[in-house]
mmCIF file of C-alpha atoms and ligand atoms in Angstrom:
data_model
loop_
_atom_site.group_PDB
_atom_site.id
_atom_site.type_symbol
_atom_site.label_atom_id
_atom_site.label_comp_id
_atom_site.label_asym_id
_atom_site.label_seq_id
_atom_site.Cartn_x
_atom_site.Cartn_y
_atom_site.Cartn_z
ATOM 1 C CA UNK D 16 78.353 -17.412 7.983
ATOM 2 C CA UNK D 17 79.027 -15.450 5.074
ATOM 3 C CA UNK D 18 77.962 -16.823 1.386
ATOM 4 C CA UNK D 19 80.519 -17.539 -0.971
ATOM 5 C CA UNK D 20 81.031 -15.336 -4.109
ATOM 6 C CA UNK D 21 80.777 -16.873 -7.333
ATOM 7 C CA UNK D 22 80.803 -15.709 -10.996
ATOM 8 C CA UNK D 23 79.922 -18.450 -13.646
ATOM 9 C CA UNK D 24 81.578 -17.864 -16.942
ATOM 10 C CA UNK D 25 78.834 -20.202 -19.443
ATOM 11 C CA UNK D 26 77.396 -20.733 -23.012
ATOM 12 C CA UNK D 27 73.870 -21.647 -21.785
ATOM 13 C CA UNK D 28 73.375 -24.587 -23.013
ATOM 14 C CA UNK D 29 70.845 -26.812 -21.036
ATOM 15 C CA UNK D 30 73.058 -28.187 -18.617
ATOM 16 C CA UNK D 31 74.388 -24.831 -17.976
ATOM 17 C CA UNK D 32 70.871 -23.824 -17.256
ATOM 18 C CA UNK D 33 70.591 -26.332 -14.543
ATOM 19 C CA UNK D 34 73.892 -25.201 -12.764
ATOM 20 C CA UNK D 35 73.122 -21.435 -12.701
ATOM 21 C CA UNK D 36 69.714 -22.999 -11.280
ATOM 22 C CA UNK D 37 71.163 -24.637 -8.735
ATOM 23 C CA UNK D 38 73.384 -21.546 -8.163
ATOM 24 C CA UNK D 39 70.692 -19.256 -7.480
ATOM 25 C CA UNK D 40 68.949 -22.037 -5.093
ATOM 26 C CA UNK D 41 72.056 -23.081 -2.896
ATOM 27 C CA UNK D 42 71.553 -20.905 0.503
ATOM 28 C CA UNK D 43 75.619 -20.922 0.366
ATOM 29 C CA UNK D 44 76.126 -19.607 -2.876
ATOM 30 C CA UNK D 45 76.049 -15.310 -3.516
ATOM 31 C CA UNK D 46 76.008 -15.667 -7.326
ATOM 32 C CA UNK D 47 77.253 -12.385 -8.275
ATOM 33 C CA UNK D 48 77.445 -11.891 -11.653
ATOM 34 C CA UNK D 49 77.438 -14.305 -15.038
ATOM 35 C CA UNK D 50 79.811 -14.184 -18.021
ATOM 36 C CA UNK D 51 79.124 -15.477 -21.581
ATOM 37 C CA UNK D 52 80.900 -17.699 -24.170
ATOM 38 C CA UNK D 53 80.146 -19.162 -27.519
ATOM 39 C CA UNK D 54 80.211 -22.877 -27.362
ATOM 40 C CA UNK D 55 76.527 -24.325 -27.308
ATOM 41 C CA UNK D 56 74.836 -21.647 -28.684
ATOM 42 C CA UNK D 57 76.456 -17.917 -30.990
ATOM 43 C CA UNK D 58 77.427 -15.620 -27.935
ATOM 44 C CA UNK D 59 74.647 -13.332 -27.951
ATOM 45 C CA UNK D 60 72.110 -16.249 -27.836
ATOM 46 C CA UNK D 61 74.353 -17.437 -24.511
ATOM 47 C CA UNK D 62 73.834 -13.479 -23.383
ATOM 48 C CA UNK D 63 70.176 -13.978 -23.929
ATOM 49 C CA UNK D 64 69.539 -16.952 -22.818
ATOM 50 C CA UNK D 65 71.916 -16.119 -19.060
ATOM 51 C CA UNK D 66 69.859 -12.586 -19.114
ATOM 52 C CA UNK D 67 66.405 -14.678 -19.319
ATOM 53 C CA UNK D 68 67.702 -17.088 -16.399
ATOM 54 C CA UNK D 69 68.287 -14.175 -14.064
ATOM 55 C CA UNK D 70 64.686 -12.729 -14.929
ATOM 56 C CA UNK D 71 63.514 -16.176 -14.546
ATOM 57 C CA UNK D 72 65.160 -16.357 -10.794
ATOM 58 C CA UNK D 73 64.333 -12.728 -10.033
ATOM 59 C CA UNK D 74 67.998 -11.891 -9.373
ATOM 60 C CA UNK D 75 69.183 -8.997 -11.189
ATOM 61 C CA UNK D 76 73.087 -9.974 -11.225
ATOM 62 C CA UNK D 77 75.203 -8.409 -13.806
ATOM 63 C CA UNK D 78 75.230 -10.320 -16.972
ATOM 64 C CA UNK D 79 78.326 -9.509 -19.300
ATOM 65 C CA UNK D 80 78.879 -10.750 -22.567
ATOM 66 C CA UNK D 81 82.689 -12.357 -23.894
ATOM 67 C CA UNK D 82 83.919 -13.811 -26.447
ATOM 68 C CA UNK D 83 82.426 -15.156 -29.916
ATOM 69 C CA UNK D 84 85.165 -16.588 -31.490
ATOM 70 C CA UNK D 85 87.942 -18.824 -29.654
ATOM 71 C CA UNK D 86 91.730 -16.997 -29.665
ATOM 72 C CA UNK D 87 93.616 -19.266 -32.496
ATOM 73 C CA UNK D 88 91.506 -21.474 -34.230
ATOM 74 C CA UNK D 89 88.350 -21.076 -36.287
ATOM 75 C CA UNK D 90 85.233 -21.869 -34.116
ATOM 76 C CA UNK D 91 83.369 -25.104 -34.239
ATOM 77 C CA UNK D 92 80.135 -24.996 -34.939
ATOM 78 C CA UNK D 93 77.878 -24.733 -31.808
ATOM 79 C CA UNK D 94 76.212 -27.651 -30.486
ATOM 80 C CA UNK D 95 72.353 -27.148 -31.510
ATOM 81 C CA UNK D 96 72.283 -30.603 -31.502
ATOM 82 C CA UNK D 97 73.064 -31.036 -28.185
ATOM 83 C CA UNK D 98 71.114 -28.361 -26.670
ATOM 84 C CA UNK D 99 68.769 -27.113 -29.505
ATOM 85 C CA UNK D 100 68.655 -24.417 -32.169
ATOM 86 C CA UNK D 101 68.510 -21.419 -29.191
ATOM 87 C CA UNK D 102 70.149 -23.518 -26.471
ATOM 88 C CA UNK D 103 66.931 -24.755 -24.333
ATOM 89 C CA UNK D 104 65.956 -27.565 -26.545
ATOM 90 C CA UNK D 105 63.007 -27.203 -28.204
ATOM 91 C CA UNK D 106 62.126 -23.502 -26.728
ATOM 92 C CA UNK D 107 61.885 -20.895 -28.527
ATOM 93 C CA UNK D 108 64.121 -17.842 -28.614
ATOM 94 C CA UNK D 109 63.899 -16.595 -25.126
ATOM 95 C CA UNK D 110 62.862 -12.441 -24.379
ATOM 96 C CA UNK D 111 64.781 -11.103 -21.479
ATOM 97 C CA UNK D 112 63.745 -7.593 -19.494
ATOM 98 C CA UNK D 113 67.312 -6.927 -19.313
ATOM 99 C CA UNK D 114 70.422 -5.899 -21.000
ATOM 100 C CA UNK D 115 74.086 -7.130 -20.668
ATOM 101 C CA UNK D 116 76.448 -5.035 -18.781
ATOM 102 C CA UNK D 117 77.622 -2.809 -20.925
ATOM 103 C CA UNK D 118 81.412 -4.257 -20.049
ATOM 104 C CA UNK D 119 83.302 -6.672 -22.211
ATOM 105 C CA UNK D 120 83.635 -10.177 -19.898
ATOM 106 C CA UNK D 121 86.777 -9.989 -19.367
ATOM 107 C CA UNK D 122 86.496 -6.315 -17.996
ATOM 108 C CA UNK D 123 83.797 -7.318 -16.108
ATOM 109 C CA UNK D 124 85.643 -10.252 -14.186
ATOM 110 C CA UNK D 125 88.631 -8.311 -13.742
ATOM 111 C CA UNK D 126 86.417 -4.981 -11.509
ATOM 112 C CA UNK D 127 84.625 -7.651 -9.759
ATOM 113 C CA UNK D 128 87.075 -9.733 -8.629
ATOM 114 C CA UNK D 129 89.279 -6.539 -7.819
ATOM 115 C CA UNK D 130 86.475 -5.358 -5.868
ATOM 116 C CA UNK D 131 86.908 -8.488 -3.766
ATOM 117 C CA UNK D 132 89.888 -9.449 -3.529
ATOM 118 C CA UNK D 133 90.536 -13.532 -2.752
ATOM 119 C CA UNK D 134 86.641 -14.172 -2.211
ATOM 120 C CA UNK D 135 85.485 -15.092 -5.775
ATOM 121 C CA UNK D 136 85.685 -18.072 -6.582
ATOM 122 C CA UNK D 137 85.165 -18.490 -10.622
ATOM 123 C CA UNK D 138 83.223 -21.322 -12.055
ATOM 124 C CA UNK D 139 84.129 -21.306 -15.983
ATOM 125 C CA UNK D 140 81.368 -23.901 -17.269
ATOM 126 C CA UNK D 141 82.195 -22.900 -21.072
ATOM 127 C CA UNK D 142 84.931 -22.894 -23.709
ATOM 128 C CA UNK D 143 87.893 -20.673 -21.552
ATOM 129 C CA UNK D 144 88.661 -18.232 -23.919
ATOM 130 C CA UNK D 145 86.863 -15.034 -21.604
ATOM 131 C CA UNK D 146 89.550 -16.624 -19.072
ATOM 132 C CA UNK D 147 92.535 -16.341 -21.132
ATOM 133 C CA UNK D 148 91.487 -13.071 -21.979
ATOM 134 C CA UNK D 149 91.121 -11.990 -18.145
ATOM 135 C CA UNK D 150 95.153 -13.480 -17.447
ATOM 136 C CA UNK D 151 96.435 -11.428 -20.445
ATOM 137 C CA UNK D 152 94.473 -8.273 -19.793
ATOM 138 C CA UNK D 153 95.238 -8.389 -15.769
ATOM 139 C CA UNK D 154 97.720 -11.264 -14.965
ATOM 140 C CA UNK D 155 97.711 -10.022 -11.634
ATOM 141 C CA UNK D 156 94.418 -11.213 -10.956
ATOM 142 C CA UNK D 157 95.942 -14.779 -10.321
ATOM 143 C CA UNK D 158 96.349 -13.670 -6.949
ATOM 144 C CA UNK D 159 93.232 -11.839 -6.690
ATOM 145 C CA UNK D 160 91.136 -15.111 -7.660
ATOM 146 C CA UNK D 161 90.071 -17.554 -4.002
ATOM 147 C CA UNK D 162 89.888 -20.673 -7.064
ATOM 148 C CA UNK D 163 88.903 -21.478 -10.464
ATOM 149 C CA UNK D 164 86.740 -24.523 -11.200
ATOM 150 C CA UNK D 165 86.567 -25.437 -13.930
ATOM 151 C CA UNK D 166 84.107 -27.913 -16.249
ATOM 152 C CA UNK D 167 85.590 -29.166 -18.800
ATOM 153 C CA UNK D 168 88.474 -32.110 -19.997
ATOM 154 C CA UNK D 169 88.939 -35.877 -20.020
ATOM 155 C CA UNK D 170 92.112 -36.535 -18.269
ATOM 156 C CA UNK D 171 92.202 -40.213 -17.860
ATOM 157 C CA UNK D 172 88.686 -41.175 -19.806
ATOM 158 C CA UNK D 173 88.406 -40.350 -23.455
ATOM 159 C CA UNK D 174 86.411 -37.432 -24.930
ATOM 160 C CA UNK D 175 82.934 -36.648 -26.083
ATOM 161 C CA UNK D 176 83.455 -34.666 -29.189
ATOM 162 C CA UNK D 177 86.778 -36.400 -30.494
ATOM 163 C CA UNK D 178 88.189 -39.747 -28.793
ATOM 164 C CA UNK D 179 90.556 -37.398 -26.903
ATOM 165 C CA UNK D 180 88.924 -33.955 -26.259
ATOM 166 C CA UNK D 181 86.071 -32.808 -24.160
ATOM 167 C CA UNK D 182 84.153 -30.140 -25.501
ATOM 168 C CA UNK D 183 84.915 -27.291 -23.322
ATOM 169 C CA UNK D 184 88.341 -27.596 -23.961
ATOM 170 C CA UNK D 185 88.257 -28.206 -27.927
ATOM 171 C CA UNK D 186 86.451 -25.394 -28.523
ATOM 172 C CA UNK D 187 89.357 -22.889 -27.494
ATOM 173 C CA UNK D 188 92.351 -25.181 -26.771
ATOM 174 C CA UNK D 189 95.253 -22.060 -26.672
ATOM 175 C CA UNK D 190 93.058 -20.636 -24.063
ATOM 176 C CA UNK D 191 92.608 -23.806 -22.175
ATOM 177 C CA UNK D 192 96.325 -24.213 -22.211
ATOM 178 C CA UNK D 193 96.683 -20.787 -20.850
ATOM 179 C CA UNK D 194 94.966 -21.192 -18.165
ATOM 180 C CA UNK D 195 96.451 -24.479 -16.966
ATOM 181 C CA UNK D 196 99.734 -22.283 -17.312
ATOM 182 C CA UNK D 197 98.577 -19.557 -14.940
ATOM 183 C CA UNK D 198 99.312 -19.686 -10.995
ATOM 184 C CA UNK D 199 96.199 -20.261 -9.550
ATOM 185 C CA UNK D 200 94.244 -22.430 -7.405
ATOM 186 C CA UNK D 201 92.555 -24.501 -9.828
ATOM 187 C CA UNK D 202 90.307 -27.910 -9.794
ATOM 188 C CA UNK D 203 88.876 -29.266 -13.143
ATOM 189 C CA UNK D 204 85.664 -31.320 -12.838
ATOM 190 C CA UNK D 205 85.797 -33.453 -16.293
ATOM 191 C CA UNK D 206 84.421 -35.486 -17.695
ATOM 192 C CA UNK D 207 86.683 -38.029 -15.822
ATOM 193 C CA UNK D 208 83.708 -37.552 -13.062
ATOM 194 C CA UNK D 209 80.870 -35.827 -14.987
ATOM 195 C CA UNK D 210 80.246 -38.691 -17.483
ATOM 196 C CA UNK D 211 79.064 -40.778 -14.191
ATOM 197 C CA UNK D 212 76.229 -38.451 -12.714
ATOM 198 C CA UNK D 213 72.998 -38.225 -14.505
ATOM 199 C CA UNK D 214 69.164 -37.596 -13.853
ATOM 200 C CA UNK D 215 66.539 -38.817 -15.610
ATOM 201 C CA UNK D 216 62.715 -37.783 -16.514
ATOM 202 C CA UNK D 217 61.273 -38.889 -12.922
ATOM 203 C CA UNK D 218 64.255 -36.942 -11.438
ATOM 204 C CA UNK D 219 63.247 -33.634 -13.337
ATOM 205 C CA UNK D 220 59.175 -34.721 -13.161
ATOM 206 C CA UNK D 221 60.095 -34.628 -8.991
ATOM 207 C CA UNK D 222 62.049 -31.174 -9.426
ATOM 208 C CA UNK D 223 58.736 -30.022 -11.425
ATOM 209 C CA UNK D 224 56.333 -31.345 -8.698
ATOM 210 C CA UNK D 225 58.309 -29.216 -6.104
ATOM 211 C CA UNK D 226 58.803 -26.329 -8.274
ATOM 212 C CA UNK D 227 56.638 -25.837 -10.778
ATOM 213 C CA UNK D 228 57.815 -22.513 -12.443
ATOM 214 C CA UNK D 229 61.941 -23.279 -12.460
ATOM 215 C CA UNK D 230 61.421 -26.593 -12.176
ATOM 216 C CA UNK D 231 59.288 -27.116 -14.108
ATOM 217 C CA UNK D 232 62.048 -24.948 -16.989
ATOM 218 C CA UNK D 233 64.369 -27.729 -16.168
ATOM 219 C CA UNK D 234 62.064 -30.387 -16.927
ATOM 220 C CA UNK D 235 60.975 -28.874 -20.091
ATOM 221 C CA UNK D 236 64.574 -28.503 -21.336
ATOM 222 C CA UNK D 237 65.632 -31.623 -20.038
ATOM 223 C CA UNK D 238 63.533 -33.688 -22.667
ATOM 224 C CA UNK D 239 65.784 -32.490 -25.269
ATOM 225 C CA UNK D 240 68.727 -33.260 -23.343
ATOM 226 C CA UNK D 241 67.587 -36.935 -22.823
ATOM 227 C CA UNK D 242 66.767 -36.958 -26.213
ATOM 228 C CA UNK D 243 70.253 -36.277 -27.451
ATOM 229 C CA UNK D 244 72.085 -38.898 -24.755
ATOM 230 C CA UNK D 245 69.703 -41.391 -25.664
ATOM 231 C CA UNK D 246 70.671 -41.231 -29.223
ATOM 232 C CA UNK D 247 74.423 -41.873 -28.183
ATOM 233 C CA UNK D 248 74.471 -43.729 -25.164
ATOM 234 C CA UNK D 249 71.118 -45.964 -25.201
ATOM 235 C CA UNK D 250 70.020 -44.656 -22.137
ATOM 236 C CA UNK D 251 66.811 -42.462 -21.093
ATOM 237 C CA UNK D 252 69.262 -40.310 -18.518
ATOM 238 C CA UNK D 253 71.537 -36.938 -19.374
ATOM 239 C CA UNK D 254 74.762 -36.497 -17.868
ATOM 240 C CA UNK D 255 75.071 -33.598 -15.401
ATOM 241 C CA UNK D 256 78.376 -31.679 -16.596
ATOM 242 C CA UNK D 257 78.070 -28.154 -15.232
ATOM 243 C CA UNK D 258 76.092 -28.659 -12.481
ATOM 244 C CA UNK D 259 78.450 -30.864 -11.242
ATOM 245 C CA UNK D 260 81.450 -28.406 -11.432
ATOM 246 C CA UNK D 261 78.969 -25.782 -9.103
ATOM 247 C CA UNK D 262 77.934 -28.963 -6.790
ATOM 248 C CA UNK D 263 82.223 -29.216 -6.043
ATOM 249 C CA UNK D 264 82.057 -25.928 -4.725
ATOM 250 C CA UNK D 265 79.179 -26.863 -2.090
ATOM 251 C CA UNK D 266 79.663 -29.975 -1.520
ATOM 252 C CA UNK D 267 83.361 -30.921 -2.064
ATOM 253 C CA UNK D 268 83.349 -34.234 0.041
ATOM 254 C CA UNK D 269 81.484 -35.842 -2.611
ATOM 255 C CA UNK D 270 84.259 -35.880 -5.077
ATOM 256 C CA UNK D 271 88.035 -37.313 -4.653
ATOM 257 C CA UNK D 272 90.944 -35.673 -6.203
ATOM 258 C CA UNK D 273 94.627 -36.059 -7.207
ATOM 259 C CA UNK D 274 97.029 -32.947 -8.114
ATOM 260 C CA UNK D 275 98.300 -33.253 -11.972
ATOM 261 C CA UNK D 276 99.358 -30.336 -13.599
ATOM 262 C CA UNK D 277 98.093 -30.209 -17.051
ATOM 263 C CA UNK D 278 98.604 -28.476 -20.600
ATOM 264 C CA UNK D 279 96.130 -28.857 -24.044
ATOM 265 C CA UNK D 280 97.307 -30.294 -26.859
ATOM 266 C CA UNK D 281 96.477 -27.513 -29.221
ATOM 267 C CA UNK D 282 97.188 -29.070 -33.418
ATOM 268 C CA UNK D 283 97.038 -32.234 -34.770
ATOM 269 C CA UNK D 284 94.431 -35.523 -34.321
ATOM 270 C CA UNK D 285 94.592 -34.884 -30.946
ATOM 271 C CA UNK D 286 93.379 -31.517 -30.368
ATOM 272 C CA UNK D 287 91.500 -30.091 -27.584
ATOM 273 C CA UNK D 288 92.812 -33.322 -25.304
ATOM 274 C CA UNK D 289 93.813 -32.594 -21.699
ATOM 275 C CA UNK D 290 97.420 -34.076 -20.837
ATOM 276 C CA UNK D 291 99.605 -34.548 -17.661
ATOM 277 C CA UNK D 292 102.151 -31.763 -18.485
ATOM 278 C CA UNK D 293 105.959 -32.324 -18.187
ATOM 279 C CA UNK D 294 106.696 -28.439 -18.098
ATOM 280 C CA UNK D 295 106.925 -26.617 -14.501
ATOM 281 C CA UNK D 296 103.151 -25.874 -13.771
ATOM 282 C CA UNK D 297 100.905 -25.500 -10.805
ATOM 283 C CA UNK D 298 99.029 -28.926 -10.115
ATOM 284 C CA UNK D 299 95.477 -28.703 -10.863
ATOM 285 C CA UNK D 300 93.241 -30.354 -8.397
ATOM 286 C CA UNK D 301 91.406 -32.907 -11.559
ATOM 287 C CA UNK D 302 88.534 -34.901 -9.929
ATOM 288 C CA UNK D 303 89.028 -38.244 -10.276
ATOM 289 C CA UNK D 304 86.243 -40.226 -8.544
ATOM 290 C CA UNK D 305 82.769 -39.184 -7.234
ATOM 291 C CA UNK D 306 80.013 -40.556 -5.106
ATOM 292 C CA UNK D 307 77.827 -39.914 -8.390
ATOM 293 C CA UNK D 308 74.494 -40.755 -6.615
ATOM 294 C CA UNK D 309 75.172 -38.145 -3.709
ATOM 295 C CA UNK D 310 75.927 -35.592 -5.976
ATOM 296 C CA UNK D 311 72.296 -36.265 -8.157
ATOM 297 C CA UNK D 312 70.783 -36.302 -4.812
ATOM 298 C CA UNK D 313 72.253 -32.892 -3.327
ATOM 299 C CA UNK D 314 71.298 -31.592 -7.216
ATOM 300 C CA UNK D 315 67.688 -32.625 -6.998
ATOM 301 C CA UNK D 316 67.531 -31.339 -3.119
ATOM 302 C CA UNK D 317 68.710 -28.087 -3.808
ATOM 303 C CA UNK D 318 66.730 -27.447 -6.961
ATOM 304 C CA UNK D 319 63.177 -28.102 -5.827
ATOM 305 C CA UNK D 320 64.324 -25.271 -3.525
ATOM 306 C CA UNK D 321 64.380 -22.737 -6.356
ATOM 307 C CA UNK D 322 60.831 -21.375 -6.666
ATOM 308 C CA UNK D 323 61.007 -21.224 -2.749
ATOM 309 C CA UNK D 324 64.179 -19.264 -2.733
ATOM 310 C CA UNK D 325 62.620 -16.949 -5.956
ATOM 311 C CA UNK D 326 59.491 -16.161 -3.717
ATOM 312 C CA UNK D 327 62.010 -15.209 -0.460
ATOM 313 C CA UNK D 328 64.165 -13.119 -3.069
ATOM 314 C CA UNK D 329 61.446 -11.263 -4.706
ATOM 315 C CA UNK D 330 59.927 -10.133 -1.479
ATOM 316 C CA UNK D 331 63.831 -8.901 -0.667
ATOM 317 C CA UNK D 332 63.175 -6.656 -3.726
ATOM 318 C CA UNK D 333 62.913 -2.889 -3.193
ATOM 319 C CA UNK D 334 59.056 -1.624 -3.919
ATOM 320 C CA UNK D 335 57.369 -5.331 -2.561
ATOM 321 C CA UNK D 336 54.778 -4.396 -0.568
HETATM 322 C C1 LIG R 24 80.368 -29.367 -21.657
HETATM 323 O O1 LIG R 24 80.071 -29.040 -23.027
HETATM 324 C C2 LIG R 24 78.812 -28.425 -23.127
HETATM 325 O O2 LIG R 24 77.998 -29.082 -24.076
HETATM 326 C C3 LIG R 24 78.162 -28.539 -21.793
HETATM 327 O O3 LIG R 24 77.389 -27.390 -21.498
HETATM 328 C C4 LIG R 24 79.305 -28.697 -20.821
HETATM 329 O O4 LIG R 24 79.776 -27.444 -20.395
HETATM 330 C C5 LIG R 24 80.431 -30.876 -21.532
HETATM 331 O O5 LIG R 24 81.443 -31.393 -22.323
HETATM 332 CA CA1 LIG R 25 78.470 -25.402 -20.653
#
């Protein structure tokens, strides 16, 4: 059986780390290229930072930098807090071998899913604003698109940086709402689900054991993550946001849905907060319920895979002897 294409638009970001991981690990999965967004990090630390995780696989997929600044409204601060000063907690700035593509994102997503016409399916983990961009440059490419999953909103749950809003979404509201508007398969993993499934240190000390090189990255950059929920929530755990939008894609069963079609409210106290739209729209697919310990377990599974699946790659490589 044939793999299923994916492009993940992201701001890595330690949780966006682990996804792309698990990408790169999943036998099912043919990640074929990554897209950047400000968000966690400044844009060219996400391009860095994505660059470094495809070196750090050994999969030379085209990395191509967005957007640094959302479409209306001047850009939040990123989240260093969250996900430290360069984006993997307390690592320093990271040196990849590679450079971006030299195409814009939106540029880039548009050729490649041309190129392939209804077999990407695109995994935004990040603010949407490359994604806006790609609809207003090409709004063709609704067609063109096999589904968009998307991390991001609180639908029925309240927010994490506001009561209301979810990051993702806050960030660039007038693209969020742009993309709800667009006519195209869509399912939104928020934080409806996300804010259930977590790991904590043993889980990423057993990833480590298996794997000791990528694993062993996740467990390092994990600590911070930890770090920062523990501060909020009281708990030694971090949720698992993004790889939870990329585990939907494998392993759909685990998650229940209902079809709501949604808009952003996009001024005011509530900004950034994901509503049940009154306006003719195409239902989104939101996830609202999850078997939260099957998903954990198919993310730990799949992950101590990953220095396996590096090993199989590199030997793929031309000039391995
Ligand atoms: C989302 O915001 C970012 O901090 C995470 O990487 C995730 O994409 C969760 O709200
Ligand atoms: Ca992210």
């Amino acid at each position: 059986m044939s793999k299923q294409k994916l492009i993940i638009d992201t701001d890595p970001g330690i949780d966006d780390a682990m996804a792309i991981h698990y990408a790169f690990a999943h036998d099912a999965l043919d990640l074929i290229g990554l897209t950047t967004i400000f968000g966690n990090v400044f844009v060219e630390q996400a391009t860095r930072n994505a660059l470094w995780l495809t070196d750090q696989a050994g999969r030379a997929i085209p990395v191509s930098e967005g957007a640094a600044t959302p479409i209306t409204i001047t850009p939040n601060a990123p989240s260093h807090y969250v996900h430290g000063d360069e984006g993997f907690g307390d690592m320093p700035a990271m040196r990849p071998t590679r450079s971006a593509d030299p195409r814009p994102a939106h540029i880039f997503l548009a050729d490649t899913i041309r190129a392939y016409p209804g077999e990407v399916i695109l995994c935004p983990i990040g603010p949407l604003t490359n994604i806006a961009r790609l609809l207003d440059h090409d709004p063709a490419i609704a067609a063109l698109v096999k589904k968009v999953v998307i991390m991001g909103g609180a639908v029925d749950c309240p927010g994490n940086v506001t009561a209301f809003a979810e990051a993702n979404i806050w960030n660039d509201p007038h693209a969020a709402d742009s993309v709800f508007a667009a006519p195209w398969d869509m399912e939104l993993i928020g934080l409806d689900v996300t804010s259930q499934i977590s790991c904590d240190a043993d889980d990423f000390s057993s990833i480590a054991r298996e794997a000791p090189d990528i694993g062993g990255f996740l467990e390092q950059i994990s600590l911070f993550y930890i770090g920062f929920y523990h501060s909020i929530i009281g708990r030694h755990v971090c949720l698992m946001h993004d790889p939870s939008a990329v585990i939907s894609i494998t392993d759909e069963t685990a998650f229940e849905y209902e079809n709501i079609p949604l808009e952003v409210i996009c001024s005011g106290d509530r900004i950034g907060a994901t509503i049940r739209s009154q306006q003719k729209r195409r239902p989104v697919k939101v996830a609202k319920a999850v078997d939260a310990m099957t998903v954990r377990e198919i993310f730990l599974d799949i992950c101590k895979q990953s220095d396996k699946i590096k090993k199989q790659s590199d030997k793929r490589q031309p000039g391995h002897a």
